[in-house]
Amino acid sequence: MSIDPAVGSGRTERVPTVWGNVPQRNKNFTGRTHLLTDLRERLLTKTTAVLPQAVYGLGGVGKTQLAMEYAYRYASQYEVVWWVSADQPGLIRAGLAALAPRLGLTVPLDRTEDAVTAVLDALRKGEPHPRWLLIFDNADQPEDLKNLQPQGTGHLLITSRNRRWQSVVETIEVDVFTREESLEFLERRVPGIGPQSADRLAEELGDLPLALEQAGALQDESGMTVDEYLALFADKASQLLAENLPADYPQTVATAWSVSKATVGEHNPQALELLRRCAFFGPEPIRRDFFSNGRFALEEPMRGFLSDGILLARATRELGRYALARIDNNANTLQVHRLIQRLVREELGTAEAEKIRHDVHLILAVADPRNPNDPKLWPDYAELYGHVTSSALVECQDSGSRELFTNVIRYLYASGDFEIGLVEADRAIERWSADSGADNRYVLVMAGHKCNLLWTTGRYDDAYELRRSTLEQMRATLGPSHEDTLTVLGGHGADLRARGEFAAAKELDEEAVALHREVFADHLNTFYALNNLAVDYGLTSEYTLALELSERNYNSCRIFFGGDDNLHVVWALATLARDQRQAGRYLEGRDTAERAYGLYRELIARGTIRELHRDALRAARILSVNRRKAGDFPAALALAEDTYDKYTAGHPQNHPDRLFAGLNLGNALRAVNRTDEAFDRFDRTVGRFEQALGSTHPYTYGSVLNLALVRRQMGDPAEARRILEGSLAGLTDRLGPDHHYTLTCVTNLATAISESGDVEFGLQTGADTLRRFQSLLGPNHPHTLVCATNYALDLRHVGRVEEADELAADTIDRYGKVLYETHPDVVAAVEGRRLDFDFEPVAL
């Protein structure tokens, strides 16, 4: 804190000549350093007249404490410090008049007005003391101090709950403690309290200084634990907040609230009704248009009140005037402290409370933006979420309320808050099933959203079982072509892919695409279904079909959403890059992936999505793989390391997406010959695939393939062969002998066999595999060319030089059409070195 040079932390060489009515210093005063500094700097501002400063805020927030601490901290800078209690307008003049004899003014005691005039005149002239500080504590209306604010060379400080002072003098708003200040205060006030207990107490009391003082005093004096206090607080908050009036405060929290409520109720009963509804929102800011738009949902008399903008503005202003709500005109919000909310709720009867809470549910339902997939609306849903949970909206059986709650779950899923979404989805399913039955439409729809959340968090088996039973119920109750049924159906292919049933997933998704086109036409759900089918085509080695579908889907998304930077368009671009790579168009795939990744970085920079958003991380992995396939090993490795670190920060160690990122990192390390590090990464990753996907999933077999490549690179072809033979058996069993994954394993096995000395068998295997690659992927696919490169080496090794030269020349020529002459694979082929296939799984 910066202070005047004359102000020292422990020096007492100068004290005020006149010191009157200042309450005893609070030995537990905590924090507020920046407020004290700001206040001092404002009071020192040089002007031609006294520039009054008012500190205002919620009752119990510590305005008086701040003024007291200022008076003590800067006492040495003043000759006069005088405190006037201003909460009763009739006594303000008496408090000011009492200063007269202390200034040496001879005015009869019974002539208050004359004494006040003399005091103001003496302060104005600075006689006999030019350096004075006058504090009016707890003033209400600015009119109460009319003609009582002195001019001159001193300082005038006012404390008030009434925000009207903003329009009269310079003001500083005093807010509740920061959490750090709350913890510091409680550690000082309640010796021995642990940081976790202090944090729980501060959270429940909303960091309100007076409430913390009352709670701290009760615990310190009675020996009550935090758990005991909070248990009592849950049932008897108003009673606890009326106990233990601190010596440094004029009222308890409960008394301060009661006085303000009575005053508001007398002056503006409608403001009290507004406050009662605010009590059932969350403690976060409430947009004022929630209430004005709420007129469409409520019945009279609230409908008439909310429909009248003037009446609503007056009521809002009244709540701010008595510090029952914090009004933010810039954000157009009002905010009620959680303790005031609790006290309001506790004074209501059960029936009245339920009626008011239902009003809030209806108001919130009207505020639903109704499109949780649009990132532009995520701030609105984030704002609604706190109010949805605080108001117990999940308990409302109104259809609009259930639609809103469902949309909040969809928002949590779309924005990446999966675990929170699961908790809320479970709460809804349990409550709605009890209220409306397990086959209720809203229950089934919510179960479908829970499936998505389970799947995204890697709980594939749970998602599969729940989605299968939910689909069965939906088909029976809603029909197979109902929109809600199709929305759940759209994720079932992913369940099958997670079980390794790639062909079954393709069959299901082909049916789903046809139904989506028929029911939805161009729609986000249709685009999702098309992307799922493109994934299926890739997993069944139909890369040309996958690419064609992804190209059409990307172009349709651009037209539908009308912009390249739309989140859904960017994801379609990223998946296009994935399928370009799988189709063998490495250079084009890298360029497309660079564009997609750049757009995601822009969305992150704008705050549209967070750094660890699922789609952004997947796009980063796609780009890393595509860079490596395009031959840019250093850039691929740098992004692979960064992406894996991010997955490590946000995903459990067995989450499939984290495992995929681990494989990519291992492959990137192997590409730059950091073989030991690659082995270590594969060794720690491969074993977890069995835990995540099962021992017979194709990805489990495929991941082992990478470990074999490193083993061969480390000079152990026999171990590599053993690993590859086991992987080949599993892939053949699950996918068949002609699947791309199977053929890549066979090609790597042929290399291991040749290097172990059985060149003839390796030659036969290579010849057969090359024919099958040419048939499956075409003669110019880089994977076909890798196989051809290795086969040519085997031909040369057994003396079939002419055939080897012819095949090698043809392969180099074809490489020139799809890559470039300095690409590492092309260089290796020219130099007569063997190539291999790594395994890079696509997201399921």
XYZ file of N, CA and C in Angstrom, residues 214-414:
603
model
N -19.937 -12.609 12.826
C -20.905 -13.246 13.721
C -20.624 -14.739 13.843
N -20.366 -15.374 12.702
C -20.094 -16.813 12.734
C -18.798 -17.093 13.485
N -17.778 -16.296 13.217
C -16.498 -16.493 13.886
C -16.601 -16.304 15.381
N -17.358 -15.288 15.795
C -17.517 -15.026 17.225
C -18.223 -16.188 17.909
N -19.284 -16.696 17.260
C -20.041 -17.799 17.854
C -19.162 -19.037 17.989
N -18.384 -19.349 16.986
C -17.522 -20.526 17.045
C -16.401 -20.347 18.064
N -15.838 -19.149 18.101
C -14.738 -18.899 19.028
C -15.205 -18.982 20.481
N -16.406 -18.451 20.726
C -16.895 -18.378 22.102
C -17.545 -19.672 22.569
N -18.125 -20.437 21.625
C -18.858 -21.641 22.027
C -18.102 -22.934 21.751
N -17.041 -22.833 20.951
C -16.328 -24.047 20.579
C -17.013 -24.827 19.482
N -18.030 -24.259 18.870
C -18.771 -24.921 17.800
C -17.872 -25.109 16.576
N -17.951 -26.285 15.960
C -17.164 -26.536 14.753
C -17.871 -25.946 13.536
N -17.128 -25.853 12.443
C -17.721 -25.353 11.198
C -18.830 -26.276 10.734
N -18.629 -27.597 10.852
C -19.672 -28.541 10.437
C -20.945 -28.326 11.250
N -20.785 -28.126 12.547
C -21.958 -27.906 13.406
C -22.648 -26.590 13.039
N -21.842 -25.566 12.780
C -22.427 -24.268 12.426
C -23.208 -24.362 11.124
N -22.621 -24.999 10.127
C -23.279 -25.074 8.828
C -24.531 -25.944 8.883
N -24.507 -26.965 9.727
C -25.703 -27.791 9.890
C -26.833 -26.953 10.488
N -26.512 -26.141 11.499
C -27.518 -25.243 12.074
C -27.951 -24.186 11.067
N -26.996 -23.689 10.315
C -27.280 -22.628 9.355
C -28.264 -23.097 8.292
N -28.162 -24.365 7.908
C -29.051 -24.895 6.878
C -30.509 -24.837 7.305
N -30.779 -24.936 8.605
C -32.154 -24.948 9.098
C -32.576 -23.639 9.754
N -31.617 -22.929 10.325
C -31.979 -21.764 11.147
C -31.066 -20.577 10.839
N -30.957 -20.250 9.559
C -30.049 -19.164 9.171
C -30.447 -17.847 9.815
N -31.739 -17.533 9.798
C -32.176 -16.233 10.313
C -31.887 -16.107 11.800
N -32.021 -17.224 12.546
C -31.730 -17.167 13.975
C -30.235 -16.983 14.227
N -29.420 -17.726 13.485
C -27.976 -17.597 13.662
C -27.487 -16.203 13.291
N -28.078 -15.626 12.244
C -27.643 -14.304 11.786
C -28.174 -13.186 12.673
N -28.990 -13.549 13.651
C -29.443 -12.561 14.633
C -28.640 -12.633 15.930
N -27.733 -13.635 15.997
C -26.954 -13.847 17.214
C -25.600 -13.126 17.127
N -25.024 -12.887 18.334
C -23.637 -12.397 18.455
C -23.408 -11.070 17.735
N -24.102 -10.051 18.198
C -23.866 -8.713 17.645
C -22.437 -8.286 17.975
N -21.617 -8.054 16.955
C -20.237 -7.635 17.224
C -20.209 -6.218 17.787
N -19.234 -5.954 18.620
C -19.114 -4.618 19.210
C -18.822 -3.566 18.155
N -18.232 -3.986 17.045
C -17.823 -3.028 16.019
C -18.920 -2.727 15.006
N -20.064 -3.394 15.136
C -21.149 -3.203 14.169
C -22.405 -2.752 14.905
N -23.207 -1.887 14.277
C -24.415 -1.405 14.943
C -25.538 -2.427 14.958
N -25.544 -3.367 13.982
C -26.645 -4.322 13.866
C -26.111 -5.669 13.411
N -26.886 -6.713 13.696
C -26.587 -8.016 13.117
C -27.069 -8.034 11.670
N -26.673 -9.068 10.944
C -27.145 -9.217 9.558
C -28.665 -9.286 9.520
N -29.247 -10.081 10.410
C -30.700 -10.264 10.405
C -31.424 -8.959 10.726
N -30.907 -8.198 11.688
C -31.548 -6.929 12.044
C -31.445 -5.930 10.905
N -30.287 -5.850 10.306
C -30.098 -4.919 9.195
C -31.056 -5.250 8.055
N -31.202 -6.530 7.785
C -32.119 -6.960 6.727
C -33.556 -6.614 7.088
N -33.923 -6.883 8.332
C -35.300 -6.639 8.763
C -35.666 -5.161 8.645
N -34.750 -4.285 9.022
C -35.008 -2.844 8.946
C -35.171 -2.414 7.495
N -34.267 -2.880 6.640
C -34.336 -2.503 5.226
C -35.602 -3.039 4.584
N -35.948 -4.274 4.915
C -37.149 -4.869 4.326
C -38.389 -4.097 4.729
N -38.466 -3.749 5.998
C -39.643 -3.006 6.469
C -39.756 -1.653 5.772
N -38.635 -0.996 5.587
C -38.651 0.312 4.931
C -39.081 0.193 3.476
N -38.530 -0.793 2.777
C -38.901 -1.001 1.372
C -40.369 -1.372 1.260
N -40.815 -2.270 2.128
C -42.218 -2.675 2.086
C -43.161 -1.502 2.308
N -42.749 -0.560 3.130
C -43.585 0.611 3.389
C -43.585 1.581 2.209
N -42.406 1.802 1.615
C -42.294 2.783 0.538
C -42.739 2.242 -0.814
N -42.460 0.932 -1.083
C -42.740 0.373 -2.405
C -42.983 -1.124 -2.277
N -44.217 -1.533 -1.996
C -44.511 -2.961 -1.818
C -44.119 -3.805 -3.035
N -44.203 -3.214 -4.234
C -43.842 -3.987 -5.423
C -42.355 -4.304 -5.444
N -41.545 -3.432 -4.875
C -40.114 -3.721 -4.779
C -39.875 -4.935 -3.901
N -40.675 -5.075 -2.849
C -40.547 -6.237 -1.975
C -40.928 -7.513 -2.723
N -41.955 -7.435 -3.569
C -42.342 -8.596 -4.369
C -41.226 -8.961 -5.358
N -40.602 -7.937 -5.922
C -39.480 -8.201 -6.822
C -38.340 -8.862 -6.065
N -38.054 -8.379 -4.861
C -36.986 -8.966 -4.046
C -37.287 -10.430 -3.722
N -38.538 -10.717 -3.418
C -38.900 -12.103 -3.087
C -38.631 -13.037 -4.268
N -38.846 -12.569 -5.468
C -38.544 -13.401 -6.627
C -37.045 -13.491 -6.870
N -36.353 -12.406 -6.623
C -34.884 -12.454 -6.738
C -34.293 -13.481 -5.767
N -34.966 -13.703 -4.659
C -34.452 -14.617 -3.636
C -34.395 -16.055 -4.129
N -35.141 -16.377 -5.189
C -35.147 -17.753 -5.692
C -34.274 -17.927 -6.928
N -33.674 -16.831 -7.385
C -32.632 -16.937 -8.396
C -31.326 -17.316 -7.692
N -30.261 -17.464 -8.467
C -28.954 -17.684 -7.878
C -28.386 -16.379 -7.349
N -27.286 -16.440 -6.605
C -26.654 -15.220 -6.090
C -25.883 -14.458 -7.172
N -25.845 -14.998 -8.393
C -25.181 -14.313 -9.494
C -26.064 -13.169 -10.004
N -25.502 -12.260 -10.801
C -26.305 -11.166 -11.363
C -27.495 -11.696 -12.161
N -28.612 -10.977 -12.060
C -29.851 -11.337 -12.763
C -30.122 -10.260 -13.813
N -30.248 -10.645 -15.042
C -30.540 -9.663 -16.076
C -31.926 -9.073 -15.861
N -32.011 -7.763 -15.986
C -33.303 -7.111 -15.752
C -34.346 -7.529 -16.781
N -33.896 -7.848 -18.004
C -34.886 -8.232 -19.006
C -35.509 -9.593 -18.714
N -34.910 -10.365 -17.785
C -35.605 -11.573 -17.343
C -36.989 -11.217 -16.803
N -37.037 -10.138 -16.037
C -38.308 -9.754 -15.420
C -39.252 -9.103 -16.425
N -38.724 -8.199 -17.241
C -39.606 -7.539 -18.208
C -40.175 -8.548 -19.202
N -39.356 -9.526 -19.617
C -39.870 -10.565 -20.509
C -40.729 -11.576 -19.765
N -40.539 -11.659 -18.460
C -41.321 -12.592 -17.661
C -42.799 -12.263 -17.604
N -43.141 -11.052 -18.041
C -44.565 -10.676 -18.046
C -45.395 -11.612 -18.925
N -44.736 -12.249 -19.897
C -45.471 -13.129 -20.792
C -45.840 -14.448 -20.115
N -45.203 -14.751 -18.996
C -45.413 -16.052 -18.365
C -46.229 -15.988 -17.088
N -46.236 -14.831 -16.406
C -46.868 -14.766 -15.092
C -48.299 -14.259 -15.174
N -49.015 -14.536 -14.112
C -50.401 -14.083 -14.015
C -50.462 -12.761 -13.261
N -51.606 -12.134 -13.281
C -51.798 -10.901 -12.519
C -51.728 -11.217 -11.018
N -51.275 -10.285 -10.175
C -50.913 -8.898 -10.509
C -49.473 -8.721 -10.996
N -48.636 -9.816 -10.912
C -47.237 -9.672 -11.307
C -47.112 -9.342 -12.794
N -48.020 -9.861 -13.607
C -47.931 -9.566 -15.035
C -48.043 -8.062 -15.286
N -49.010 -7.436 -14.654
C -49.186 -6.001 -14.835
C -47.983 -5.214 -14.334
N -47.437 -5.631 -13.194
C -46.281 -4.946 -12.623
C -45.072 -5.054 -13.559
N -44.780 -6.265 -14.052
C -43.627 -6.468 -14.911
C -43.823 -5.866 -16.294
N -45.054 -5.654 -16.670
C -45.332 -5.047 -17.976
C -45.129 -3.543 -17.968
N -45.118 -2.954 -16.796
C -44.974 -1.503 -16.675
C -43.506 -1.172 -16.403
N -42.807 -0.696 -17.429
C -41.386 -0.429 -17.292
C -41.064 0.582 -16.213
N -41.944 1.565 -16.014
C -41.704 2.594 -15.004
C -41.793 1.989 -13.601
N -42.837 1.183 -13.370
C -42.987 0.558 -12.051
C -41.823 -0.383 -11.756
N -41.408 -1.145 -12.772
C -40.296 -2.072 -12.578
C -39.004 -1.320 -12.280
N -38.799 -0.200 -12.975
C -37.595 0.604 -12.735
C -37.604 1.190 -11.331
N -38.766 1.647 -10.884
C -38.867 2.212 -9.532
C -38.559 1.150 -8.486
N -39.111 -0.033 -8.687
C -38.882 -1.105 -7.717
C -37.405 -1.492 -7.670
N -36.786 -1.570 -8.835
C -35.363 -1.902 -8.890
C -34.531 -0.836 -8.190
N -34.876 0.399 -8.461
C -34.154 1.503 -7.843
C -34.296 1.472 -6.327
N -35.462 1.096 -5.844
C -35.696 1.047 -4.397
C -34.840 -0.025 -3.738
N -34.693 -1.166 -4.418
C -33.844 -2.228 -3.864
C -32.395 -1.775 -3.797
N -31.963 -1.048 -4.814
C -30.607 -0.517 -4.791
C -30.424 0.541 -3.736
N -31.450 1.366 -3.544
C -31.374 2.464 -2.574
C -31.103 1.949 -1.180
N -31.702 0.820 -0.828
C -31.529 0.282 0.518
C -30.540 -0.888 0.550
N -29.732 -0.968 -0.515
C -28.647 -1.962 -0.576
C -29.150 -3.392 -0.413
N -30.374 -3.640 -0.840
C -30.886 -5.000 -0.846
C -30.514 -5.706 -2.145
N -30.107 -4.935 -3.121
C -29.636 -5.488 -4.378
C -28.531 -4.597 -4.912
N -27.629 -5.208 -5.612
C -26.548 -4.460 -6.256
C -26.957 -4.216 -7.701
N -27.059 -2.967 -8.088
C -27.530 -2.608 -9.422
C -26.326 -2.274 -10.291
N -26.250 -2.929 -11.437
C -25.186 -2.643 -12.404
C -25.844 -2.123 -13.669
N -25.813 -0.811 -13.846
C -26.477 -0.216 -14.999
C -25.759 -0.526 -16.306
N -24.455 -0.724 -16.242
C -23.719 -1.042 -17.465
C -24.091 -2.423 -17.992
N -24.167 -3.382 -17.088
C -24.538 -4.740 -17.486
C -26.051 -4.944 -17.473
N -26.796 -3.960 -16.957
C -28.250 -4.028 -16.860
C -28.687 -5.244 -16.031
N -28.070 -5.379 -14.854
C -28.380 -6.499 -13.971
C -28.631 -6.009 -12.554
N -29.264 -6.861 -11.772
C -29.325 -6.664 -10.329
C -28.901 -7.954 -9.659
N -28.335 -7.836 -8.476
C -27.770 -8.994 -7.790
C -28.083 -8.900 -6.309
N -28.605 -9.992 -5.765
C -28.971 -10.045 -4.345
C -28.032 -11.020 -3.644
N -27.455 -10.579 -2.536
C -26.516 -11.422 -1.811
C -27.215 -12.683 -1.314
N -26.461 -13.774 -1.281
C -27.049 -15.063 -0.923
C -27.661 -15.067 0.481
N -27.112 -14.282 1.417
C -27.688 -14.263 2.763
C -29.037 -13.550 2.767
N -29.142 -12.467 2.032
C -30.441 -11.797 1.922
C -31.439 -12.731 1.260
N -30.994 -13.439 0.237
C -31.890 -14.402 -0.408
C -32.396 -15.443 0.600
N -31.491 -15.944 1.409
C -31.903 -16.967 2.376
C -32.869 -16.395 3.410
N -32.590 -15.199 3.886
C -33.472 -14.589 4.879
C -34.851 -14.315 4.293
N -34.895 -13.890 3.032
C -36.193 -13.672 2.373
C -36.959 -14.981 2.283
N -36.274 -16.031 1.853
C -36.961 -17.318 1.684
C -37.461 -17.867 3.012
N -36.660 -17.701 4.058
C -37.044 -18.287 5.345
C -38.278 -17.635 5.949
N -38.553 -16.387 5.620
C -39.703 -15.722 6.219
C -41.011 -16.059 5.499
N -40.921 -16.738 4.348
C -42.115 -17.065 3.566
C -42.724 -18.375 4.036
N -44.039 -18.453 3.971
C -44.716 -19.709 4.218
C -44.468 -20.676 3.067
N -44.719 -21.954 3.318
C -44.411 -22.976 2.315
C -45.153 -22.734 1.011
N -46.449 -22.492 1.096
C -47.247 -22.308 -0.126
C -46.803 -21.071 -0.897
N -46.564 -19.975 -0.165
C -46.153 -18.745 -0.838
C -44.779 -18.913 -1.474
N -43.887 -19.584 -0.768
C -42.553 -19.805 -1.323
C -42.615 -20.619 -2.607
N -43.437 -21.664 -2.616
C -43.552 -22.491 -3.810
C -44.160 -21.715 -4.972
N -45.116 -20.843 -4.668
C -45.731 -20.026 -5.717
C -44.688 -19.077 -6.323
N -43.903 -18.437 -5.490
C -42.892 -17.495 -5.980
C -41.799 -18.237 -6.734
N -41.410 -19.381 -6.215
C -40.371 -20.146 -6.910
C -40.861 -20.593 -8.287
N -42.139 -20.954 -8.378
C -42.686 -21.339 -9.682
C -42.707 -20.147 -10.634
N -42.975 -18.961 -10.103
C -42.891 -17.752 -10.936
C -41.496 -17.626 -11.537
N -40.479 -17.879 -10.710
C -39.105 -17.786 -11.189
C -38.841 -18.826 -12.271
N -39.355 -20.029 -12.086
C -39.193 -21.064 -13.115
C -39.798 -20.608 -14.436
N -40.970 -20.006 -14.385
C -41.615 -19.536 -15.611
C -40.832 -18.396 -16.248
N -40.302 -17.519 -15.421
C -39.480 -16.406 -15.933
C -38.238 -16.951 -16.630
N -37.582 -17.935 -16.016
C -36.382 -18.514 -16.603
C -36.693 -19.233 -17.912
N -37.831 -19.920 -17.966
C -38.188 -20.633 -19.190
C -38.345 -19.668 -20.364
N -38.906 -18.492 -20.093
C -39.052 -17.484 -21.149
C -37.677 -16.993 -21.616
N -36.696 -16.996 -20.726
C -35.358 -16.486 -21.053
C -34.519 -17.482 -21.846
N -35.024 -18.683 -22.085
C -34.269 -19.714 -22.800
C -33.987 -19.267 -24.236
N -32.710 -19.158 -24.646
C -32.407 -18.786 -26.034
C -32.770 -19.868 -27.047
N -32.954 -21.092 -26.580
C -33.446 -22.210 -27.381
C -32.512 -22.660 -28.507
N -31.232 -22.454 -28.333
C -30.268 -22.991 -29.308
C -28.920 -23.195 -28.622
N -28.803 -24.231 -27.823
C -27.556 -24.417 -27.059
C -26.360 -24.836 -27.908
N -26.579 -25.145 -29.180
C -25.454 -25.510 -30.041
C -24.758 -24.297 -30.648
N -25.317 -23.118 -30.458
C -24.734 -21.903 -31.012
C -23.779 -21.284 -29.990
N -22.467 -21.258 -30.267
C -21.519 -20.703 -29.292
C -21.800 -19.255 -28.926
N -22.452 -18.507 -29.824
C -22.761 -17.115 -29.511
C -23.741 -17.005 -28.345
N -24.497 -18.074 -28.118
C -25.491 -18.068 -27.038
C -24.969 -18.727 -25.760
N -23.765 -19.261 -25.791
C -23.238 -19.921 -24.588
C -23.128 -18.979 -23.401
N -22.731 -17.706 -23.590
C -22.737 -16.815 -22.412
C -24.117 -16.678 -21.781
N -25.175 -16.723 -22.605
C -26.532 -16.648 -22.055
C -26.845 -17.892 -21.233
N -26.449 -19.054 -21.749
C -26.700 -20.280 -20.993
C -25.842 -20.360 -19.735
N -24.614 -19.854 -19.825
C -23.767 -19.821 -18.624
C -24.414 -18.956 -17.552
N -25.028 -17.857 -17.984
C -25.715 -16.954 -17.066
C -26.938 -17.636 -16.462
N -27.648 -18.380 -17.299
C -28.860 -19.051 -16.835
C -28.546 -20.221 -15.907
N -27.414 -20.875 -16.129
C -27.133 -22.114 -15.415
C -27.186 -21.946 -13.901
N -26.537 -20.895 -13.383
C -26.555 -20.689 -11.933
C -27.954 -20.494 -11.385
N -28.793 -19.795 -12.140
C -30.174 -19.571 -11.686
C -31.017 -20.840 -11.811
N -30.729 -21.627 -12.841
C -31.459 -22.877 -13.038
C -31.235 -23.817 -11.862
N -29.983 -23.929 -11.415
C -29.695 -24.844 -10.309
C -30.168 -24.273 -8.978
N -29.947 -22.981 -8.752
C -30.328 -22.378 -7.474
C -31.835 -22.393 -7.263
N -32.578 -22.237 -8.335
C -34.043 -22.200 -8.215
C -34.668 -23.580 -8.192
N -33.843 -24.631 -8.280
C -34.353 -26.006 -8.337
C -35.332 -26.174 -9.496
N -34.957 -25.647 -10.650
C -35.807 -25.737 -11.834
C -36.109 -27.179 -12.200
N -35.193 -28.074 -11.886
C -35.384 -29.476 -12.236
C -36.646 -30.048 -11.601
N -37.132 -29.441 -10.525
C -38.319 -29.949 -9.842
C -39.617 -29.484 -10.494
N -39.517 -28.536 -11.420
C -40.717 -27.992 -12.058
C -41.193 -28.936 -13.167
N -42.487 -29.207 -13.208
C -43.042 -30.115 -14.204
C -43.580 -29.385 -15.424
N -43.471 -28.068 -15.444
C -43.902 -27.301 -16.599
C -43.025 -27.651 -17.806
N -43.626 -27.771 -18.981
C -42.876 -28.203 -20.163
C -41.775 -27.218 -20.525
N -42.053 -25.918 -20.409
C -41.032 -24.927 -20.728
C -39.825 -25.036 -19.815
N -40.071 -25.331 -18.547
C -38.965 -25.478 -17.598
C -38.122 -26.704 -17.925
N -38.786 -27.782 -18.308
C -38.032 -28.985 -18.660
C -37.255 -28.790 -19.961
N -37.818 -28.047 -20.886
C -37.093 -27.740 -22.121
C -35.836 -26.938 -21.796
N -35.964 -25.954 -20.916
C -34.806 -25.151 -20.538
C -33.751 -26.018 -19.871
N -34.157 -26.861 -18.945
C -33.172 -27.698 -18.254
C -32.464 -28.608 -19.248
N -33.212 -29.141 -20.198
C -32.614 -29.988 -21.224
C -31.616 -29.200 -22.061
N -31.976 -27.978 -22.410
C -31.066 -27.151 -23.197
C -29.811 -26.769 -22.419
N -29.940 -26.624 -21.120
C -28.758 -26.360 -20.299
C -27.809 -27.561 -20.342
N -28.363 -28.775 -20.294
C -27.524 -29.974 -20.394
C -26.844 -30.018 -21.757
N -27.584 -29.671 -22.805
C -26.996 -29.646 -24.152
C -25.888 -28.599 -24.233
N -26.096 -27.457 -23.583
C -25.052 -26.425 -23.553
C -23.807 -26.935 -22.843
N -23.982 -27.590 -21.694
C -22.836 -28.113 -20.955
C -22.058 -29.112 -21.807
N -22.770 -29.920 -22.562
C -22.117 -30.881 -23.454
C -21.375 -30.166 -24.576
N -22.052 -29.225 -25.232
C -21.457 -28.545 -26.384
C -20.238 -27.718 -25.997
